[in-house]
C-alpha cells in the first residue's frame, strides 16, 4: 500500500490538485484559459515563453487532473478550463479556511 492511500480520498485529490498547480507554467495556462473565457483551438504557445512540446505536456497534466478539458477536432485540439475542477479546489481551500478560524483561538 502506498503511503498516500493511508489518507482519505478528499486529501488525496487535494494533494493532486496542488501538485499540478505547483508549476508556474500550468498556472499561466489556467489563467490564460480563464481570461479568454472560451475554448482555444490550436496553439497557445504564442501566449507562453515555452515550446509546443512543453506546453502540450503541461496541458496533459492539467487535463489528467481534471482542471482542463480537451477534445480532438480533426488535427486540432480544443482546450478550455474545467470550471468544476477549479470549484473543487476552491472548496478545499474554503474547508481549510474554516478549520483555520477554529485554530486561531489556540494560544500555544
PDB file of N, CA and C in Angstrom:
ATOM      1  N   UNK A   1       0.846  -1.185   0.000  1.00  0.00           N
ATOM      2  CA  UNK A   1       0.000   0.000   0.000  1.00  0.00           C
ATOM      3  C   UNK A   1       0.887   1.243   0.000  1.00  0.00           C
ATOM      4  N   UNK A   2       0.590   2.159  -0.895  1.00  0.00           N
ATOM      5  CA  UNK A   2       1.326   3.427  -0.949  1.00  0.00           C
ATOM      6  C   UNK A   2       0.936   4.279   0.251  1.00  0.00           C
ATOM      7  N   UNK A   3       1.876   5.072   0.702  1.00  0.00           N
ATOM      8  CA  UNK A   3       1.607   5.928   1.870  1.00  0.00           C
ATOM      9  C   UNK A   3       0.434   6.862   1.631  1.00  0.00           C
ATOM     10  N   UNK A   4       0.249   7.333   0.391  1.00  0.00           N
ATOM     11  CA  UNK A   4      -0.865   8.246   0.118  1.00  0.00           C
ATOM     12  C   UNK A   4      -2.204   7.563   0.338  1.00  0.00           C
ATOM     13  N   UNK A   5      -2.251   6.247   0.174  1.00  0.00           N
ATOM     14  CA  UNK A   5      -3.501   5.520   0.364  1.00  0.00           C
ATOM     15  C   UNK A   5      -3.941   5.490   1.822  1.00  0.00           C
ATOM     16  N   UNK A   6      -3.079   5.903   2.723  1.00  0.00           N
ATOM     17  CA  UNK A   6      -3.425   5.969   4.143  1.00  0.00           C
ATOM     18  C   UNK A   6      -4.330   7.157   4.448  1.00  0.00           C
ATOM     19  N   UNK A   7      -4.454   8.064   3.496  1.00  0.00           N
ATOM     20  CA  UNK A   7      -5.247   9.268   3.682  1.00  0.00           C
ATOM     21  C   UNK A   7      -6.542   9.168   2.890  1.00  0.00           C
ATOM     22  N   UNK A   8      -7.571   9.888   3.367  1.00  0.00           N
ATOM     23  CA  UNK A   8      -8.868   9.778   2.696  1.00  0.00           C
ATOM     24  C   UNK A   8      -8.810  10.376   1.293  1.00  0.00           C
ATOM     25  N   UNK A   9      -9.806  10.023   0.506  1.00  0.00           N
ATOM     26  CA  UNK A   9      -9.836  10.389  -0.912  1.00  0.00           C
ATOM     27  C   UNK A   9      -9.818  11.900  -1.137  1.00  0.00           C
ATOM     28  N   UNK A  10     -10.484  12.650  -0.260  1.00  0.00           N
ATOM     29  CA  UNK A  10     -10.523  14.101  -0.461  1.00  0.00           C
ATOM     30  C   UNK A  10      -9.137  14.727  -0.278  1.00  0.00           C
ATOM     31  N   UNK A  11      -8.348  14.215   0.663  1.00  0.00           N
ATOM     32  CA  UNK A  11      -6.991  14.731   0.840  1.00  0.00           C
ATOM     33  C   UNK A  11      -6.092  14.322  -0.325  1.00  0.00           C
ATOM     34  N   UNK A  12      -6.287  13.117  -0.826  1.00  0.00           N
ATOM     35  CA  UNK A  12      -5.507  12.673  -1.981  1.00  0.00           C
ATOM     36  C   UNK A  12      -5.812  13.536  -3.201  1.00  0.00           C
ATOM     37  N   UNK A  13      -7.085  13.858  -3.407  1.00  0.00           N
ATOM     38  CA  UNK A  13      -7.466  14.701  -4.544  1.00  0.00           C
ATOM     39  C   UNK A  13      -6.918  16.115  -4.379  1.00  0.00           C
ATOM     40  N   UNK A  14      -6.999  16.652  -3.161  1.00  0.00           N
ATOM     41  CA  UNK A  14      -6.459  17.991  -2.908  1.00  0.00           C
ATOM     42  C   UNK A  14      -4.957  18.017  -3.186  1.00  0.00           C
ATOM     43  N   UNK A  15      -4.246  16.987  -2.748  1.00  0.00           N
ATOM     44  CA  UNK A  15      -2.805  16.918  -2.989  1.00  0.00           C
ATOM     45  C   UNK A  15      -2.505  16.857  -4.490  1.00  0.00           C
ATOM     46  N   UNK A  16      -3.298  16.120  -5.229  1.00  0.00           N
ATOM     47  CA  UNK A  16      -3.109  16.032  -6.686  1.00  0.00           C
ATOM     48  C   UNK A  16      -3.310  17.397  -7.332  1.00  0.00           C
ATOM     49  N   UNK A  17      -4.350  18.111  -6.915  1.00  0.00           N
ATOM     50  CA  UNK A  17      -4.585  19.458  -7.451  1.00  0.00           C
ATOM     51  C   UNK A  17      -3.397  20.373  -7.154  1.00  0.00           C
ATOM     52  N   UNK A  18      -2.971  20.383  -5.901  1.00  0.00           N
ATOM     53  CA  UNK A  18      -1.897  21.301  -5.522  1.00  0.00           C
ATOM     54  C   UNK A  18      -0.580  20.936  -6.195  1.00  0.00           C
ATOM     55  N   UNK A  19      -0.350  19.657  -6.412  1.00  0.00           N
ATOM     56  CA  UNK A  19       0.863  19.232  -7.123  1.00  0.00           C
ATOM     57  C   UNK A  19       0.842  19.774  -8.548  1.00  0.00           C
ATOM     58  N   UNK A  20      -0.287  19.634  -9.231  1.00  0.00           N
ATOM     59  CA  UNK A  20      -0.404  20.128 -10.603  1.00  0.00           C
ATOM     60  C   UNK A  20      -0.282  21.643 -10.631  1.00  0.00           C
ATOM     61  N   UNK A  21      -0.822  22.320  -9.645  1.00  0.00           N
ATOM     62  CA  UNK A  21      -0.783  23.783  -9.607  1.00  0.00           C
ATOM     63  C   UNK A  21       0.562  24.340  -9.158  1.00  0.00           C
ATOM     64  N   UNK A  22       1.502  23.474  -8.801  1.00  0.00           N
ATOM     65  CA  UNK A  22       2.774  23.946  -8.255  1.00  0.00           C
ATOM     66  C   UNK A  22       3.766  24.424  -9.322  1.00  0.00           C
ATOM     67  N   UNK A  23       3.364  24.394 -10.573  1.00  0.00           N
ATOM     68  CA  UNK A  23       4.263  24.854 -11.641  1.00  0.00           C
ATOM     69  C   UNK A  23       3.717  26.152 -12.238  1.00  0.00           C
ATOM     70  N   UNK A  24       4.555  27.183 -12.349  1.00  0.00           N
ATOM     71  CA  UNK A  24       4.067  28.473 -12.858  1.00  0.00           C
ATOM     72  C   UNK A  24       3.540  28.404 -14.292  1.00  0.00           C
ATOM     73  N   UNK A  25       4.074  27.514 -15.116  1.00  0.00           N
ATOM     74  CA  UNK A  25       3.567  27.404 -16.488  1.00  0.00           C
ATOM     75  C   UNK A  25       2.123  26.919 -16.479  1.00  0.00           C
ATOM     76  N   UNK A  26       1.803  25.995 -15.603  1.00  0.00           N
ATOM     77  CA  UNK A  26       0.434  25.487 -15.526  1.00  0.00           C
ATOM     78  C   UNK A  26      -0.509  26.556 -15.011  1.00  0.00           C
ATOM     79  N   UNK A  27      -0.043  27.342 -14.064  1.00  0.00           N
ATOM     80  CA  UNK A  27      -0.866  28.454 -13.580  1.00  0.00           C
ATOM     81  C   UNK A  27      -1.090  29.467 -14.701  1.00  0.00           C
ATOM     82  N   UNK A  28      -0.054  29.715 -15.501  1.00  0.00           N
ATOM     83  CA  UNK A  28      -0.186  30.647 -16.626  1.00  0.00           C
ATOM     84  C   UNK A  28      -1.196  30.111 -17.643  1.00  0.00           C
ATOM     85  N   UNK A  29      -1.168  28.813 -17.898  1.00  0.00           N
ATOM     86  CA  UNK A  29      -2.127  28.214 -18.828  1.00  0.00           C
ATOM     87  C   UNK A  29      -3.538  28.352 -18.293  1.00  0.00           C
ATOM     88  N   UNK A  30      -3.729  28.059 -17.015  1.00  0.00           N
ATOM     89  CA  UNK A  30      -5.058  28.186 -16.409  1.00  0.00           C
ATOM     90  C   UNK A  30      -5.529  29.631 -16.492  1.00  0.00           C
ATOM     91  N   UNK A  31      -4.667  30.576 -16.129  1.00  0.00           N
ATOM     92  CA  UNK A  31      -5.048  31.992 -16.204  1.00  0.00           C
ATOM     93  C   UNK A  31      -5.429  32.389 -17.621  1.00  0.00           C
ATOM     94  N   UNK A  32      -4.661  31.941 -18.594  1.00  0.00           N
ATOM     95  CA  UNK A  32      -4.954  32.277 -19.982  1.00  0.00           C
ATOM     96  C   UNK A  32      -6.312  31.717 -20.402  1.00  0.00           C
ATOM     97  N   UNK A  33      -6.585  30.465 -20.060  1.00  0.00           N
ATOM     98  CA  UNK A  33      -7.861  29.858 -20.433  1.00  0.00           C
ATOM     99  C   UNK A  33      -9.036  30.548 -19.742  1.00  0.00           C
ATOM    100  N   UNK A  34      -8.841  30.974 -18.504  1.00  0.00           N
ATOM    101  CA  UNK A  34      -9.899  31.696 -17.783  1.00  0.00           C
ATOM    102  C   UNK A  34     -10.125  33.068 -18.434  1.00  0.00           C
ATOM    103  N   UNK A  35      -9.034  33.776 -18.722  1.00  0.00           N
ATOM    104  CA  UNK A  35      -9.140  35.114 -19.309  1.00  0.00           C
ATOM    105  C   UNK A  35      -9.824  35.105 -20.666  1.00  0.00           C
ATOM    106  N   UNK A  36      -9.559  34.085 -21.473  1.00  0.00           N
ATOM    107  CA  UNK A  36     -10.165  34.044 -22.800  1.00  0.00           C
ATOM    108  C   UNK A  36     -11.651  33.767 -22.712  1.00  0.00           C
ATOM    109  N   UNK A  37     -12.065  33.037 -21.690  1.00  0.00           N
ATOM    110  CA  UNK A  37     -13.485  32.777 -21.490  1.00  0.00           C
ATOM    111  C   UNK A  37     -14.114  31.893 -22.545  1.00  0.00           C
ATOM    112  N   UNK A  38     -13.291  31.226 -23.337  1.00  0.00           N
ATOM    113  CA  UNK A  38     -13.803  30.360 -24.392  1.00  0.00           C
ATOM    114  C   UNK A  38     -12.820  29.231 -24.628  1.00  0.00           C
ATOM    115  N   UNK A  39     -13.218  28.260 -25.409  1.00  0.00           N
ATOM    116  CA  UNK A  39     -12.308  27.180 -25.768  1.00  0.00           C
ATOM    117  C   UNK A  39     -11.274  27.700 -26.765  1.00  0.00           C
ATOM    118  N   UNK A  40     -10.067  27.215 -26.638  1.00  0.00           N
ATOM    119  CA  UNK A  40      -8.971  27.604 -27.509  1.00  0.00           C
ATOM    120  C   UNK A  40      -8.718  26.472 -28.493  1.00  0.00           C
ATOM    121  N   UNK A  41      -8.718  26.795 -29.745  1.00  0.00           N
ATOM    122  CA  UNK A  41      -8.412  25.812 -30.771  1.00  0.00           C
ATOM    123  C   UNK A  41      -7.039  26.128 -31.330  1.00  0.00           C
ATOM    124  N   UNK A  42      -6.163  25.159 -31.268  1.00  0.00           N
ATOM    125  CA  UNK A  42      -4.850  25.366 -31.863  1.00  0.00           C
ATOM    126  C   UNK A  42      -3.782  25.654 -30.838  1.00  0.00           C
ATOM    127  N   UNK A  43      -2.835  26.448 -31.228  1.00  0.00           N
ATOM    128  CA  UNK A  43      -1.601  26.646 -30.494  1.00  0.00           C
ATOM    129  C   UNK A  43      -1.699  27.812 -29.506  1.00  0.00           C
ATOM    130  N   UNK A  44      -1.415  27.543 -28.247  1.00  0.00           N
ATOM    131  CA  UNK A  44      -1.382  28.632 -27.263  1.00  0.00           C
ATOM    132  C   UNK A  44       0.054  28.984 -26.881  1.00  0.00           C
ATOM    133  N   UNK A  45       1.034  28.400 -27.576  1.00  0.00           N
ATOM    134  CA  UNK A  45       2.425  28.709 -27.245  1.00  0.00           C
ATOM    135  C   UNK A  45       2.777  30.158 -27.543  1.00  0.00           C
ATOM    136  N   UNK A  46       1.971  30.826 -28.376  1.00  0.00           N
ATOM    137  CA  UNK A  46       2.218  32.243 -28.646  1.00  0.00           C
ATOM    138  C   UNK A  46       2.014  33.085 -27.391  1.00  0.00           C
ATOM    139  N   UNK A  47       1.271  32.544 -26.445  1.00  0.00           N
ATOM    140  CA  UNK A  47       0.969  33.272 -25.211  1.00  0.00           C
ATOM    141  C   UNK A  47       1.951  32.947 -24.082  1.00  0.00           C
ATOM    142  N   UNK A  48       2.790  31.929 -24.285  1.00  0.00           N
ATOM    143  CA  UNK A  48       3.697  31.474 -23.232  1.00  0.00           C
ATOM    144  C   UNK A  48       5.123  31.371 -23.768  1.00  0.00           C
ATOM    145  N   UNK A  49       6.113  31.612 -22.917  1.00  0.00           N
ATOM    146  CA  UNK A  49       7.508  31.535 -23.376  1.00  0.00           C
ATOM    147  C   UNK A  49       8.045  30.098 -23.346  1.00  0.00           C
ATOM    148  N   UNK A  50       7.256  29.155 -23.885  1.00  0.00           N
ATOM    149  CA  UNK A  50       7.624  27.743 -23.842  1.00  0.00           C
ATOM    150  C   UNK A  50       7.413  27.095 -25.205  1.00  0.00           C
ATOM    151  N   UNK A  51       8.075  25.980 -25.415  1.00  0.00           N
ATOM    152  CA  UNK A  51       7.919  25.258 -26.673  1.00  0.00           C
ATOM    153  C   UNK A  51       6.562  24.557 -26.725  1.00  0.00           C
ATOM    154  N   UNK A  52       6.157  24.170 -27.918  1.00  0.00           N
ATOM    155  CA  UNK A  52       4.888  23.442 -28.091  1.00  0.00           C
ATOM    156  C   UNK A  52       4.876  22.156 -27.289  1.00  0.00           C
ATOM    157  N   UNK A  53       5.992  21.448 -27.322  1.00  0.00           N
ATOM    158  CA  UNK A  53       6.080  20.170 -26.595  1.00  0.00           C
ATOM    159  C   UNK A  53       5.876  20.386 -25.100  1.00  0.00           C
ATOM    160  N   UNK A  54       6.525  21.393 -24.556  1.00  0.00           N
ATOM    161  CA  UNK A  54       6.412  21.675 -23.122  1.00  0.00           C
ATOM    162  C   UNK A  54       4.992  22.090 -22.760  1.00  0.00           C
ATOM    163  N   UNK A  55       4.401  22.972 -23.555  1.00  0.00           N
ATOM    164  CA  UNK A  55       3.017  23.390 -23.303  1.00  0.00           C
ATOM    165  C   UNK A  55       2.088  22.184 -23.390  1.00  0.00           C
ATOM    166  N   UNK A  56       2.313  21.335 -24.375  1.00  0.00           N
ATOM    167  CA  UNK A  56       1.498  20.131 -24.521  1.00  0.00           C
ATOM    168  C   UNK A  56       1.584  19.226 -23.300  1.00  0.00           C
ATOM    169  N   UNK A  57       2.783  19.092 -22.755  1.00  0.00           N
ATOM    170  CA  UNK A  57       2.951  18.267 -21.550  1.00  0.00           C
ATOM    171  C   UNK A  57       2.208  18.875 -20.363  1.00  0.00           C
ATOM    172  N   UNK A  58       2.297  20.180 -20.216  1.00  0.00           N
ATOM    173  CA  UNK A  58       1.601  20.848 -19.113  1.00  0.00           C
ATOM    174  C   UNK A  58       0.082  20.746 -19.291  1.00  0.00           C
ATOM    175  N   UNK A  59      -0.387  20.919 -20.513  1.00  0.00           N
ATOM    176  CA  UNK A  59      -1.823  20.784 -20.769  1.00  0.00           C
ATOM    177  C   UNK A  59      -2.300  19.367 -20.430  1.00  0.00           C
ATOM    178  N   UNK A  60      -1.496  18.370 -20.747  1.00  0.00           N
ATOM    179  CA  UNK A  60      -1.877  16.994 -20.440  1.00  0.00           C
ATOM    180  C   UNK A  60      -1.960  16.774 -18.929  1.00  0.00           C
ATOM    181  N   UNK A  61      -1.026  17.332 -18.181  1.00  0.00           N
ATOM    182  CA  UNK A  61      -1.070  17.228 -16.708  1.00  0.00           C
ATOM    183  C   UNK A  61      -2.343  17.872 -16.167  1.00  0.00           C
ATOM    184  N   UNK A  62      -2.673  19.048 -16.688  1.00  0.00           N
ATOM    185  CA  UNK A  62      -3.884  19.749 -16.249  1.00  0.00           C
ATOM    186  C   UNK A  62      -5.140  18.971 -16.635  1.00  0.00           C
ATOM    187  N   UNK A  63      -5.118  18.376 -17.798  1.00  0.00           N
ATOM    188  CA  UNK A  63      -6.259  17.582 -18.259  1.00  0.00           C
ATOM    189  C   UNK A  63      -6.408  16.318 -17.409  1.00  0.00           C
ATOM    190  N   UNK A  64      -5.295  15.647 -17.136  1.00  0.00           N
ATOM    191  CA  UNK A  64      -5.328  14.423 -16.324  1.00  0.00           C
ATOM    192  C   UNK A  64      -5.887  14.680 -14.932  1.00  0.00           C
ATOM    193  N   UNK A  65      -5.639  15.884 -14.418  1.00  0.00           N
ATOM    194  CA  UNK A  65      -6.122  16.234 -13.079  1.00  0.00           C
ATOM    195  C   UNK A  65      -7.549  16.777 -13.096  1.00  0.00           C
ATOM    196  N   UNK A  66      -8.087  17.025 -14.282  1.00  0.00           N
ATOM    197  CA  UNK A  66      -9.460  17.494 -14.381  1.00  0.00           C
ATOM    198  C   UNK A  66      -9.638  18.994 -14.325  1.00  0.00           C
ATOM    199  N   UNK A  67      -8.539  19.732 -14.518  1.00  0.00           N
ATOM    200  CA  UNK A  67      -8.641  21.189 -14.475  1.00  0.00           C
ATOM    201  C   UNK A  67      -8.831  21.804 -15.855  1.00  0.00           C
ATOM    202  N   UNK A  68      -8.495  21.041 -16.887  1.00  0.00           N
ATOM    203  CA  UNK A  68      -8.645  21.481 -18.263  1.00  0.00           C
ATOM    204  C   UNK A  68      -9.355  20.379 -19.030  1.00  0.00           C
ATOM    205  N   UNK A  69     -10.205  20.789 -19.950  1.00  0.00           N
ATOM    206  CA  UNK A  69     -10.878  19.839 -20.835  1.00  0.00           C
ATOM    207  C   UNK A  69     -10.315  20.016 -22.236  1.00  0.00           C
ATOM    208  N   UNK A  70     -10.227  18.918 -22.954  1.00  0.00           N
ATOM    209  CA  UNK A  70      -9.733  18.992 -24.317  1.00  0.00           C
ATOM    210  C   UNK A  70     -10.416  17.969 -25.196  1.00  0.00           C
ATOM    211  N   UNK A  71     -10.727  18.382 -26.408  1.00  0.00           N
ATOM    212  CA  UNK A  71     -11.330  17.466 -27.374  1.00  0.00           C
ATOM    213  C   UNK A  71     -10.582  17.582 -28.687  1.00  0.00           C
ATOM    214  N   UNK A  72     -10.441  16.470 -29.357  1.00  0.00           N
ATOM    215  CA  UNK A  72      -9.767  16.453 -30.649  1.00  0.00           C
ATOM    216  C   UNK A  72     -10.785  16.742 -31.734  1.00  0.00           C
ATOM    217  N   UNK A  73     -10.441  17.680 -32.608  1.00  0.00           N
ATOM    218  CA  UNK A  73     -11.301  18.047 -33.732  1.00  0.00           C
ATOM    219  C   UNK A  73     -10.440  17.989 -34.997  1.00  0.00           C
ATOM    220  N   UNK A  74     -10.383  16.816 -35.603  1.00  0.00           N
ATOM    221  CA  UNK A  74      -9.501  16.628 -36.757  1.00  0.00           C
ATOM    222  C   UNK A  74      -8.062  16.668 -36.312  1.00  0.00           C
ATOM    223  N   UNK A  75      -7.282  17.604 -36.860  1.00  0.00           N
ATOM    224  CA  UNK A  75      -5.881  17.737 -36.466  1.00  0.00           C
ATOM    225  C   UNK A  75      -5.690  18.754 -35.338  1.00  0.00           C
ATOM    226  N   UNK A  76      -6.758  19.397 -34.920  1.00  0.00           N
ATOM    227  CA  UNK A  76      -6.679  20.405 -33.857  1.00  0.00           C
ATOM    228  C   UNK A  76      -7.243  19.860 -32.554  1.00  0.00           C
ATOM    229  N   UNK A  77      -6.794  20.456 -31.467  1.00  0.00           N
ATOM    230  CA  UNK A  77      -7.323  20.123 -30.153  1.00  0.00           C
ATOM    231  C   UNK A  77      -7.919  21.386 -29.559  1.00  0.00           C
ATOM    232  N   UNK A  78      -9.118  21.265 -29.041  1.00  0.00           N
ATOM    233  CA  UNK A  78      -9.789  22.384 -28.373  1.00  0.00           C
ATOM    234  C   UNK A  78      -9.574  22.237 -26.869  1.00  0.00           C
ATOM    235  N   UNK A  79      -9.097  23.293 -26.239  1.00  0.00           N
ATOM    236  CA  UNK A  79      -8.889  23.284 -24.794  1.00  0.00           C
ATOM    237  C   UNK A  79      -9.733  24.358 -24.147  1.00  0.00           C
ATOM    238  N   UNK A  80     -10.269  24.035 -22.982  1.00  0.00           N
ATOM    239  CA  UNK A  80     -10.947  25.046 -22.171  1.00  0.00           C
ATOM    240  C   UNK A  80     -10.806  24.665 -20.704  1.00  0.00           C
ATOM    241  N   UNK A  81     -11.079  25.628 -19.871  1.00  0.00           N
ATOM    242  CA  UNK A  81     -10.992  25.402 -18.430  1.00  0.00           C
ATOM    243  C   UNK A  81     -12.147  24.518 -17.987  1.00  0.00           C
ATOM    244  N   UNK A  82     -11.902  23.658 -17.028  1.00  0.00           N
ATOM    245  CA  UNK A  82     -12.964  22.862 -16.428  1.00  0.00           C
ATOM    246  C   UNK A  82     -13.351  23.560 -15.122  1.00  0.00           C
ATOM    247  N   UNK A  83     -14.400  24.342 -15.175  1.00  0.00           N
ATOM    248  CA  UNK A  83     -14.821  25.139 -14.020  1.00  0.00           C
ATOM    249  C   UNK A  83     -15.099  24.265 -12.797  1.00  0.00           C
ATOM    250  N   UNK A  84     -15.634  23.081 -13.006  1.00  0.00           N
ATOM    251  CA  UNK A  84     -15.928  22.202 -11.867  1.00  0.00           C
ATOM    252  C   UNK A  84     -14.659  21.800 -11.128  1.00  0.00           C
ATOM    253  N   UNK A  85     -13.581  21.559 -11.872  1.00  0.00           N
ATOM    254  CA  UNK A  85     -12.309  21.231 -11.229  1.00  0.00           C
ATOM    255  C   UNK A  85     -11.797  22.379 -10.382  1.00  0.00           C
ATOM    256  N   UNK A  86     -11.877  23.584 -10.915  1.00  0.00           N
ATOM    257  CA  UNK A  86     -11.440  24.754 -10.140  1.00  0.00           C
ATOM    258  C   UNK A  86     -12.334  24.999  -8.935  1.00  0.00           C
ATOM    259  N   UNK A  87     -13.625  24.741  -9.092  1.00  0.00           N
ATOM    260  CA  UNK A  87     -14.533  24.888  -7.957  1.00  0.00           C
ATOM    261  C   UNK A  87     -14.211  23.888  -6.857  1.00  0.00           C
ATOM    262  N   UNK A  88     -13.748  22.697  -7.225  1.00  0.00           N
ATOM    263  CA  UNK A  88     -13.317  21.714  -6.221  1.00  0.00           C
ATOM    264  C   UNK A  88     -12.145  22.253  -5.406  1.00  0.00           C
ATOM    265  N   UNK A  89     -11.189  22.879  -6.093  1.00  0.00           N
ATOM    266  CA  UNK A  89     -10.032  23.449  -5.388  1.00  0.00           C
ATOM    267  C   UNK A  89     -10.476  24.563  -4.451  1.00  0.00           C
ATOM    268  N   UNK A  90     -11.369  25.401  -4.917  1.00  0.00           N
ATOM    269  CA  UNK A  90     -11.877  26.496  -4.081  1.00  0.00           C
ATOM    270  C   UNK A  90     -12.559  25.935  -2.841  1.00  0.00           C
ATOM    271  N   UNK A  91     -13.306  24.859  -2.998  1.00  0.00           N
ATOM    272  CA  UNK A  91     -13.986  24.248  -1.849  1.00  0.00           C
ATOM    273  C   UNK A  91     -12.978  23.678  -0.855  1.00  0.00           C
ATOM    274  N   UNK A  92     -11.917  23.065  -1.360  1.00  0.00           N
ATOM    275  CA  UNK A  92     -10.859  22.548  -0.475  1.00  0.00           C
ATOM    276  C   UNK A  92     -10.278  23.694   0.342  1.00  0.00           C
ATOM    277  N   UNK A  93     -10.011  24.817  -0.309  1.00  0.00           N
ATOM    278  CA  UNK A  93      -9.442  25.969   0.393  1.00  0.00           C
ATOM    279  C   UNK A  93     -10.442  26.575   1.383  1.00  0.00           C
ATOM    280  N   UNK A  94     -11.719  26.591   1.021  1.00  0.00           N
ATOM    281  CA  UNK A  94     -12.738  27.086   1.960  1.00  0.00           C
ATOM    282  C   UNK A  94     -12.789  26.209   3.211  1.00  0.00           C
ATOM    283  N   UNK A  95     -12.730  24.906   3.011  1.00  0.00           N
ATOM    284  CA  UNK A  95     -12.742  23.990   4.149  1.00  0.00           C
ATOM    285  C   UNK A  95     -11.536  24.225   5.058  1.00  0.00           C
ATOM    286  N   UNK A  96     -10.374  24.437   4.446  1.00  0.00           N
ATOM    287  CA  UNK A  96      -9.178  24.724   5.240  1.00  0.00           C
ATOM    288  C   UNK A  96      -9.321  26.044   5.981  1.00  0.00           C
ATOM    289  N   UNK A  97      -9.896  27.042   5.319  1.00  0.00           N
ATOM    290  CA  UNK A  97     -10.077  28.350   5.949  1.00  0.00           C
ATOM    291  C   UNK A  97     -11.010  28.241   7.148  1.00  0.00           C
ATOM    292  N   UNK A  98     -12.037  27.415   7.041  1.00  0.00           N
ATOM    293  CA  UNK A  98     -12.950  27.201   8.166  1.00  0.00           C
ATOM    294  C   UNK A  98     -12.204  26.593   9.342  1.00  0.00           C
ATOM    295  N   UNK A  99     -11.379  25.612   9.056  1.00  0.00           N
ATOM    296  CA  UNK A  99     -10.596  24.978  10.115  1.00  0.00           C
ATOM    297  C   UNK A  99      -9.586  25.958  10.711  1.00  0.00           C
ATOM    298  N   UNK A 100      -9.047  26.823   9.878  1.00  0.00           N
ATOM    299  CA  UNK A 100      -8.092  27.820  10.345  1.00  0.00           C
ATOM    300  C   UNK A 100      -8.744  28.773  11.337  1.00  0.00           C
ATOM    301  N   UNK A 101      -9.968  29.164  11.077  1.00  0.00           N
ATOM    302  CA  UNK A 101     -10.676  30.044  12.005  1.00  0.00           C
ATOM    303  C   UNK A 101     -10.782  29.412  13.384  1.00  0.00           C
ATOM    304  N   UNK A 102     -11.037  28.115  13.430  1.00  0.00           N
ATOM    305  CA  UNK A 102     -11.103  27.405  14.710  1.00  0.00           C
ATOM    306  C   UNK A 102      -9.729  27.406  15.380  1.00  0.00           C
ATOM    307  N   UNK A 103      -8.681  27.230  14.596  1.00  0.00           N
ATOM    308  CA  UNK A 103      -7.333  27.134  15.149  1.00  0.00           C
ATOM    309  C   UNK A 103      -6.803  28.482  15.656  1.00  0.00           C
ATOM    310  N   UNK A 104      -7.347  29.566  15.141  1.00  0.00           N
ATOM    311  CA  UNK A 104      -6.878  30.891  15.570  1.00  0.00           C
ATOM    312  C   UNK A 104      -7.093  31.121  17.063  1.00  0.00           C
ATOM    313  N   UNK A 105      -8.055  30.435  17.637  1.00  0.00           N
ATOM    314  CA  UNK A 105      -8.319  30.623  19.073  1.00  0.00           C
ATOM    315  C   UNK A 105      -7.307  29.898  19.940  1.00  0.00           C
ATOM    316  N   UNK A 106      -6.478  29.060  19.353  1.00  0.00           N
ATOM    317  CA  UNK A 106      -5.462  28.321  20.103  1.00  0.00           C
ATOM    318  C   UNK A 106      -4.353  29.286  20.509  1.00  0.00           C
ATOM    319  N   UNK A 107      -4.006  29.290  21.767  1.00  0.00           N
ATOM    320  CA  UNK A 107      -2.976  30.190  22.297  1.00  0.00           C
ATOM    321  C   UNK A 107      -1.777  29.382  22.790  1.00  0.00           C
ATOM    322  N   UNK A 108      -1.027  28.806  21.860  1.00  0.00           N
ATOM    323  CA  UNK A 108       0.148  27.988  22.217  1.00  0.00           C
ATOM    324  C   UNK A 108       1.346  28.871  22.457  1.00  0.00           C
TER     325      UNK A 108
END
